[in-house]
Every structure is written in C-alpha cells, then in structure tokens.
Coordinates of C-alpha atoms and ligand atoms in Angstrom, one line a residue:
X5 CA 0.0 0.0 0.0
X6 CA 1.9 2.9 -1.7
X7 CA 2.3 5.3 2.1
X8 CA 0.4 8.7 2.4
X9 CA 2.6 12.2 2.1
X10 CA -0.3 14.2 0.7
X11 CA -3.9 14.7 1.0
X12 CA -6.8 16.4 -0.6
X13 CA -10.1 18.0 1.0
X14 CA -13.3 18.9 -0.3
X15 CA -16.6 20.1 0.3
X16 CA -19.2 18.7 -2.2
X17 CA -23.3 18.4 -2.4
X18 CA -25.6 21.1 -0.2
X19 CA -23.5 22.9 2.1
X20 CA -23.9 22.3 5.9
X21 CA -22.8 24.3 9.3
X22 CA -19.7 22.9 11.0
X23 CA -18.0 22.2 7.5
X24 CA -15.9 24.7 8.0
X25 CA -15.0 22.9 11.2
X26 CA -14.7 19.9 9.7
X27 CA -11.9 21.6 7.2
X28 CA -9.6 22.9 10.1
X29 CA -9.6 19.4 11.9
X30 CA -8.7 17.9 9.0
X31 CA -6.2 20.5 8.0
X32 CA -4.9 20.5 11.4
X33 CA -4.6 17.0 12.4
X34 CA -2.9 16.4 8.8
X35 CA -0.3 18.9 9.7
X36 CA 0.3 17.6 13.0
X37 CA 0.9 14.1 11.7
X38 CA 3.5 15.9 9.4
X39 CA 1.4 15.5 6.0
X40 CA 1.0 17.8 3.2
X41 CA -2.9 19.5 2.7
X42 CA -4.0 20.4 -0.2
X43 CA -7.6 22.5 -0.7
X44 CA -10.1 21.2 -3.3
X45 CA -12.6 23.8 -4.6
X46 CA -16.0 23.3 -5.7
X47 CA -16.3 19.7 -4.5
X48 CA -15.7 17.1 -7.4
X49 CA -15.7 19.9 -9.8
X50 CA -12.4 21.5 -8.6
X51 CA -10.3 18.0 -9.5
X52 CA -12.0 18.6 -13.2
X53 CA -10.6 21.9 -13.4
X54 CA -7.7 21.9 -11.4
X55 CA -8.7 24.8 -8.5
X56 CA -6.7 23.2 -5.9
X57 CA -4.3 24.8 -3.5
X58 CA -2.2 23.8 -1.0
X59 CA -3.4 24.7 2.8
X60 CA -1.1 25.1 6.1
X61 CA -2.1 25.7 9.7
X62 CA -3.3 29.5 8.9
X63 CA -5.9 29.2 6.1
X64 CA -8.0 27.2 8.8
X65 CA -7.6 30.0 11.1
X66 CA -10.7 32.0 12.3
X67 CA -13.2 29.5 10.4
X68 CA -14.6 27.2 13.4
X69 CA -17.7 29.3 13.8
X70 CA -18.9 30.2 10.4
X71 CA -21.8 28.1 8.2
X72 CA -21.2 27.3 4.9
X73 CA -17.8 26.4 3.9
X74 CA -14.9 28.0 2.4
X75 CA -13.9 25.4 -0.1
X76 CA -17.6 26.3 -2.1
X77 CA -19.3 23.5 -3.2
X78 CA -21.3 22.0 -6.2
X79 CA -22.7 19.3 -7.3
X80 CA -21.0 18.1 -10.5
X81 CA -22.0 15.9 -13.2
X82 CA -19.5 15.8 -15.2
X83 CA -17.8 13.3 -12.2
X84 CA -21.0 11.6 -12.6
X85 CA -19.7 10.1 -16.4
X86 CA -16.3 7.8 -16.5
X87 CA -14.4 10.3 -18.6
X88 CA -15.0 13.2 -16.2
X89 CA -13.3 10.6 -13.2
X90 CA -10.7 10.0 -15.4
X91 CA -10.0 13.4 -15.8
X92 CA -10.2 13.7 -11.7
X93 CA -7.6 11.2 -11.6
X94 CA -4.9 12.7 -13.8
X95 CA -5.5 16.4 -11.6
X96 CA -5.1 14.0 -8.6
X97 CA -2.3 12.6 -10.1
X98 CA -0.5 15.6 -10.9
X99 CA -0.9 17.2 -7.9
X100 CA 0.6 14.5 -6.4
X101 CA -2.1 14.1 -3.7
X102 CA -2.3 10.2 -2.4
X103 CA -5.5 10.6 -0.6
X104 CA -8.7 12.0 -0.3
X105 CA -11.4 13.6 2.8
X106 CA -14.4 14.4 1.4
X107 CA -17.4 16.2 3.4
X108 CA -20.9 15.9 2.5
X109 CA -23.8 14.5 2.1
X110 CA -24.9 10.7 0.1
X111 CA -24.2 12.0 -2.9
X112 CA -20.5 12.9 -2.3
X113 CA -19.8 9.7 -0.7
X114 CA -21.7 7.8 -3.9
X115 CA -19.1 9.4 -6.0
X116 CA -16.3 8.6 -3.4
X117 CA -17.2 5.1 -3.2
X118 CA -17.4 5.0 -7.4
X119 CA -14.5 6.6 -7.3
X120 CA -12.5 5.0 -4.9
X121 CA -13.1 1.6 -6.4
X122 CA -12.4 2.4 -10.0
X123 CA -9.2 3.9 -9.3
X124 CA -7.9 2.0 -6.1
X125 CA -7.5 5.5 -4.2
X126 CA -7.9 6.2 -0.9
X127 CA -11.0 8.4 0.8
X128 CA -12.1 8.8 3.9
X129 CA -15.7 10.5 4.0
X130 CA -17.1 12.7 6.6
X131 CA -20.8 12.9 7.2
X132 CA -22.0 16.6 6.5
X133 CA -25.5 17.1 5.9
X134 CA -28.5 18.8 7.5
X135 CA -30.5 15.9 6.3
X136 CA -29.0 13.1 8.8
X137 CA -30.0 10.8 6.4
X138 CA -26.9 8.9 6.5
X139 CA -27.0 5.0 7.9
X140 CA -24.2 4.2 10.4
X141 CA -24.4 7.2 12.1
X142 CA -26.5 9.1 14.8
X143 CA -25.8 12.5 13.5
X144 CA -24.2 14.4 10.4
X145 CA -22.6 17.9 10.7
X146 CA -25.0 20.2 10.5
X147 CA -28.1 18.4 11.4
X148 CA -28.0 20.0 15.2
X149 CA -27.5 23.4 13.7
X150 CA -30.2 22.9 11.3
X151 CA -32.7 21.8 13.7
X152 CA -32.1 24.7 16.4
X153 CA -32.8 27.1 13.1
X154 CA -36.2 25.5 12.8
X155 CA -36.8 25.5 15.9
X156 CA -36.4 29.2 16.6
X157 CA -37.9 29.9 13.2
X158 CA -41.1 28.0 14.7
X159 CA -41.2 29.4 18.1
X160 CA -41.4 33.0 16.2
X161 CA -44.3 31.6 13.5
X162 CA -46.1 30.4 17.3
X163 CA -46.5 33.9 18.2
X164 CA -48.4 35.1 15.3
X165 CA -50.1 31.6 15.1
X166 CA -51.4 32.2 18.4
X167 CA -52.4 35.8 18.2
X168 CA -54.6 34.9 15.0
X169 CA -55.4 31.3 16.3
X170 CA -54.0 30.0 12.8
X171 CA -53.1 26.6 11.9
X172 CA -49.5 26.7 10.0
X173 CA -48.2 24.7 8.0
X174 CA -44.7 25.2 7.9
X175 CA -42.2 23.1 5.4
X176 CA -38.6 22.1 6.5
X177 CA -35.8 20.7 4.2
X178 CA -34.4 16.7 4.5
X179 CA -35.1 16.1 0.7
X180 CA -36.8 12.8 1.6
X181 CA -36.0 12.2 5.2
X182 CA -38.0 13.2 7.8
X183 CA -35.4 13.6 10.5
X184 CA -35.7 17.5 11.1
X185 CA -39.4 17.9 10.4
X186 CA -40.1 14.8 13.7
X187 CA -37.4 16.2 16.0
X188 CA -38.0 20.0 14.8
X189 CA -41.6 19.1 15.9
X190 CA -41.1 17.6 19.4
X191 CA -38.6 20.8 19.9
X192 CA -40.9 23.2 19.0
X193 CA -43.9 21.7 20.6
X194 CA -45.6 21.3 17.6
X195 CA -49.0 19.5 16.6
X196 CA -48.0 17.0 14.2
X197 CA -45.1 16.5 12.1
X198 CA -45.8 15.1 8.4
X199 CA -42.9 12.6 7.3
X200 CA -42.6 10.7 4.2
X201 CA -41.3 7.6 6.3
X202 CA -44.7 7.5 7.4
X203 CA -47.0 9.6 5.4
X204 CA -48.0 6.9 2.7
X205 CA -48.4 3.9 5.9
X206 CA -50.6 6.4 7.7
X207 CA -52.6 9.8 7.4
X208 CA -51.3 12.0 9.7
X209 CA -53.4 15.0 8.3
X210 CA -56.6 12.7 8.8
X211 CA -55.7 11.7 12.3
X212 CA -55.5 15.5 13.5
X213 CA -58.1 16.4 11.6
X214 CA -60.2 13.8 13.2
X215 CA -59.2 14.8 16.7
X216 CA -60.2 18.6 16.1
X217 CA -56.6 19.3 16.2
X218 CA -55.6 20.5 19.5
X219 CA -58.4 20.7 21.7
X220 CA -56.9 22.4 23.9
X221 CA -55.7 25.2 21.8
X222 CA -57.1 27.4 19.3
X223 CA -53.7 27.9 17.0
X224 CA -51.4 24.6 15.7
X225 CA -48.9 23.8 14.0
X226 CA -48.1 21.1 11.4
X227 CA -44.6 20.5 10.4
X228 CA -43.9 19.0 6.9
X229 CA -40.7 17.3 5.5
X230 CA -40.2 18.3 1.8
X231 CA -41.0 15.4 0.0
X232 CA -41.8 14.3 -3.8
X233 CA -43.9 11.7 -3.0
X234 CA -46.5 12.8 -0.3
X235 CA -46.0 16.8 -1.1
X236 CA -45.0 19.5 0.3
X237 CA -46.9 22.1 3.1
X238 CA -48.9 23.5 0.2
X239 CA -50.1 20.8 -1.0
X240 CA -51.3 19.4 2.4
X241 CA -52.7 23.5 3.1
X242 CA -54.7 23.6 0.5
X243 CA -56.3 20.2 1.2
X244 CA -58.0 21.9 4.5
X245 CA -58.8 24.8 3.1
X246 CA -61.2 23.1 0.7
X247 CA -62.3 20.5 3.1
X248 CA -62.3 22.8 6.2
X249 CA -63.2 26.5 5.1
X250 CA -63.1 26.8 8.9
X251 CA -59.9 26.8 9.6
X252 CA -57.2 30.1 9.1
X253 CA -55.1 28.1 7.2
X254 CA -51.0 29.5 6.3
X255 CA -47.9 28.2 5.0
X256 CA -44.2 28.9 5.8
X257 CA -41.8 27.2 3.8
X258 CA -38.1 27.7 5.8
X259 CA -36.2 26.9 3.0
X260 CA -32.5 27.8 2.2
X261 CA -32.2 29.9 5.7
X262 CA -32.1 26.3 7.3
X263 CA -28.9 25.6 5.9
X264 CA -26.9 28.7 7.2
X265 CA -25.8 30.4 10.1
X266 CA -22.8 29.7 12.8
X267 CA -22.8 25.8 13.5
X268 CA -24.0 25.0 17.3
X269 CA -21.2 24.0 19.9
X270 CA -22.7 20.3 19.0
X271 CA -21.6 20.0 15.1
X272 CA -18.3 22.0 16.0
X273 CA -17.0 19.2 18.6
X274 CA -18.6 17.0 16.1
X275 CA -16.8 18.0 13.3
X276 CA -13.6 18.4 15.1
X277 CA -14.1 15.2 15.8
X278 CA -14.5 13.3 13.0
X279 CA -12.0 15.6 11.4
X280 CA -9.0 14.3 13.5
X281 CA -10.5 10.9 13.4
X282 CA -10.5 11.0 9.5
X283 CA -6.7 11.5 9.2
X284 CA -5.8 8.6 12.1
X285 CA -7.9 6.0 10.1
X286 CA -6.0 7.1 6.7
X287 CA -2.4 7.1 9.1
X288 CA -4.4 4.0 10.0
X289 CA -4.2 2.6 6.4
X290 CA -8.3 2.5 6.6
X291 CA -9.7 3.7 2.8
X292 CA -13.5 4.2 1.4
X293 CA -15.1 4.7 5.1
X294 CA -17.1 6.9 6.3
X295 CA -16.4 8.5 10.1
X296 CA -19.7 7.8 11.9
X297 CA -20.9 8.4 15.7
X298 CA -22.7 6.1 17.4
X299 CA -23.2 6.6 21.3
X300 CA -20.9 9.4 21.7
X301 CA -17.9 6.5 20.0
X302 CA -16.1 7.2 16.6
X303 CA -16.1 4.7 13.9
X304 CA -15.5 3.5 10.6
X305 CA -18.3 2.5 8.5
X306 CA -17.9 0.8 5.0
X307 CA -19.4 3.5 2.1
X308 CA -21.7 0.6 1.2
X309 CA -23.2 0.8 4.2
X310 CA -23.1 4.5 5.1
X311 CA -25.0 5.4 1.8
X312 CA -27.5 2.3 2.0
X313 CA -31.1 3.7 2.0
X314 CA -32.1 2.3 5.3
X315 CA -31.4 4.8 8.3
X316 CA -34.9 4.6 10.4
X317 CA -37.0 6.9 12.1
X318 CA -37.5 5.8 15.7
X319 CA -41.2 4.6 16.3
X320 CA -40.4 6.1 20.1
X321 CA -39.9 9.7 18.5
X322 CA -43.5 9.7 16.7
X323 CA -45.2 8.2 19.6
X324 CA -43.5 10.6 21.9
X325 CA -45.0 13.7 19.8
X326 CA -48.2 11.7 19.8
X327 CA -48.6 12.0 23.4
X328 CA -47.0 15.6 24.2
X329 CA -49.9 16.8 21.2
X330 CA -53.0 16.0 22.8
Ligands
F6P5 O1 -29.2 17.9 1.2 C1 -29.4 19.1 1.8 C2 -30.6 19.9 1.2 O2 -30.7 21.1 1.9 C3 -31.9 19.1 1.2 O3 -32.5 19.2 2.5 C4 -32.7 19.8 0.2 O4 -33.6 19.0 -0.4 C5 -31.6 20.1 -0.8 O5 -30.4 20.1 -0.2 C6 -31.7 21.4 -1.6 O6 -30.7 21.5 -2.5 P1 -30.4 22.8 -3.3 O7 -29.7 23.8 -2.4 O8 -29.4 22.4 -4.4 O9 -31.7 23.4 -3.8

C-alpha cells in the first residue's frame, strides 16, 4: 500500500454548518501528523478543473464558527460520467495528492465510493449534511444546527399563530428524510409532524383532523418534510382549506435559511471530531469509510453501508410527539 505524504479535501453536495469545522480538523490533524494538505474547490468539480491549493495551519484559522464552507461547493455531473473521473484522476495525479477527505452528504460519498473503487484511491468520508439521512451514524454535521434554526424559526411563526389562532403549515428541508421535520416538531412543541417515512403507511393529516386538532388550543402547527412523494406544506394546506373553510389556514416554507448560520457547539465538537478521526484512520491505512458516531464512540463504516437507503426513524420519537400533542 503505496504510504500517504499528501492529502486532498473537499466540500461537495448542499453545504452544511460545522464544514468549516470539519476543514480545520482535518487541515490541522494532517499537519500535526506531518502530512501535506492540499484544498479542493467546488467539491468534485475542482479535481476537473484543477482549482486546488495547498493549505497550512493559517488558512484554517478564524473559520470554526462560520456556516457554509470555504472550499464552495457543487454538485458536479461531469464526475458523474467515466471520462469526467478520469480526468479527476490525472488532476489527482498531478498534484501528487495520495489521498482524499471528502465532506458531504450521500451523494458525495456515492461518488467517493465509485470513485474510490475504480481507481484503487484512498477516501475517507465525513458525514456533512443537515439531512442526517446517512446510515451508520446518529448525526451528520450540520443536522443540530439545522434543527435549532427551525426550531427558533417556529417558536417566532407560534407567536403570530397564536395571536390569530391560525393553523400553520410550515415546510422544512431533509429532501426525503423526515429527520428534522419529527425532532423539529417535538422541539418546538408542535402539533404534528408530516414525514414521508410515514405519510403513505398512515394519514397524519386525517388523524389531526379527526381529533379537532388541539383541543386544547385554538392555533397549531403542522410540520412538513419536503418530499416528492407525499407533497410538500402547500399541497397538504390547500387540502384543508377546501375541506375545512373553517380553519385560518398558512404556510411557511423555511427553505435555504435552514442551511446557514454559525454551527451549534454540537456540530463544532462533532466536526472536530470526526475531522482528527479522518486523518488517524488514513495514518491508519483505513480507505473508502465513512467516520460515523454512534453513542458518543467514533467509527468506521464501509461507504456501502453509510449510503445504503435504510437509516430509520425511531417509532419512540413519533409516539413521543403523539402523546406531548394532545
Ligand atoms: O441535502 C441538503 C438539502 O438542503 C436538502 O434538505 C434539500 O432537499 C436540498 O439540499 C436542496 O438543494 P439545493 O440547495 O441544491 O436546492
């Protein structure tokens, strides 16, 4: 196994608070260890075109606490077709970088593990994603940050919900997991939470609709995950207004503003983390794993498994906000 001297880092896929984090770990512990860093830009893209730089102890400086990261990011489809990898590998080639970290979401660590097995090279990937829709792993960077956005954004929508006795729908992001709509709900003491993990086994609209929604209360609040396949807040508003002409029906989608802002003490320890940990299991002579947490413990999970489609909603979680709704 030729010996690691050099390694590359990227950002790739939606951006996510705490990758900056993530960067100056990595950055740092690779420095320590007395390997060379070199700075990817633009995710996949940047090994296409060649926007790569070399990074020391001071370009990581003063980055800890802001969202977003600094290497930019994309999602590139050229690295999607076998010519654009091969392209990837004569940049990494050049530049004379023997390894990869790569931070993101399942799409970056698809094209890892592709990319990784078609050209025997070496990544380690780092979970970063407000999503947490990763397998093998409690939490991704960004997914705490994420959630305490939402949650504030809903504690602020409560107030005018209240004053007006509206009900709300209000849309959060998770492309098709249901992670920060569930938890965002039980933090925000919301009414329901609509998740396609559940929505197509069971009517969740039907269910409050059928218990008057909160009896107690004259204003709720629905949270709904983005989702292709059982709609989005609009489409779920609009099917009370023209059942139930009663109701003061609104919307809120949260959108982009979800994905910014300074990451939460959480995803910085996190990221620092799994930062370090990604350069000991490359010193290691580990390749095409992803760092995962699982009960407060670093590990190693296979790509295969990291990226398999299977990462479950607890059953505790929607029973819990079953109960606390009545
Ligand atoms: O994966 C992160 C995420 O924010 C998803 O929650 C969302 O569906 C998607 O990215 C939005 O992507 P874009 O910023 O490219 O519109």
């Amino acid at each position: 196994m030729k010996s690691i001297k050099c390694i590359g880092i990227l950002t790739s896929g939606g951006d996510a608070p705490g990758m900056n984090a993530a960067i100056r770990a990595v950055t740092r512990a690779a420095i320590y260890n007395g390997l060379q860093v070199k700075a990817i830009y633009r995710g996949y893209k940047g090994l296409i075109t060649g926007e790569i730089t070399e990074f020391k102890t001071q370009n990581v400086s003063n980055i800890i606490q802001q969202g977003g990261t600094i290497l930019k990011t994309a999602r590139c489809a050229e690295f999607r077709t076998p010519e654009g990898r091969a392209i990837a590998h004569e940049t990494l080639v050049k530049e004379e970088i023997d390894a990869i970290v790569a931070i993101g979401g399942d799409g970056t660590l698809t094209g890892a593990r592709i990319f990784a097995s078609e050209f025997n090279f070496p990544i380690v990937g780092i979970p970063g994603t407000i999503d947490n829709d990763l397998s093998g792993t409690d939490t991704t960077i960004g997914y705490d940050t994420a959630l305490n956005t939402i949650v504030k954004a809903v504690d602020n929508i409560r107030d005018t919900a209240s004053s007006h006795e509206r009900l709300f729908f209000i849309e959060v992001m998770g492309r098709d997991a249901g992670f920060l709509a569930l938890n965002g709900a039980i933090a925000s003491g919301a009414e329901a939470a609509i998740i396609p993990e559940i929505a197509l086994e069971h009517d969740v609209l039907s269910e409050l609709i059928g218990n008057g929604f909160r009896k107690s209360k004259n204003s709720s609040i629905v949270l709904v995950a983005e989702s292709p396949e059982t709609g989005g807040a609009l489409e779920f508003a609009d099917r009370i207004k023209q059942e139930y002409p009663q109701y003061d029906v609104r919307v809120s989608i949260l959108g982009h503003l979800q994905r910014g802002g300074s990451p939460t003490a959480n995803d910085r320890i996190l990221a620092s983390r799994m930062g370090a940990a990604a350069i000991d299991a490359l010193m290691d002579g580990q390749r095409n794993v992803m760092i995962g947490v699982a009960n407060n413990e670093i590990l190693l999970i296979p790509f295969s498994k990291a990226i398999k489609k299977d990462k479950h909603i607890s059953r505790e979680l929607l029973q819990t906000l079953r109960i606390l709704s009545i």
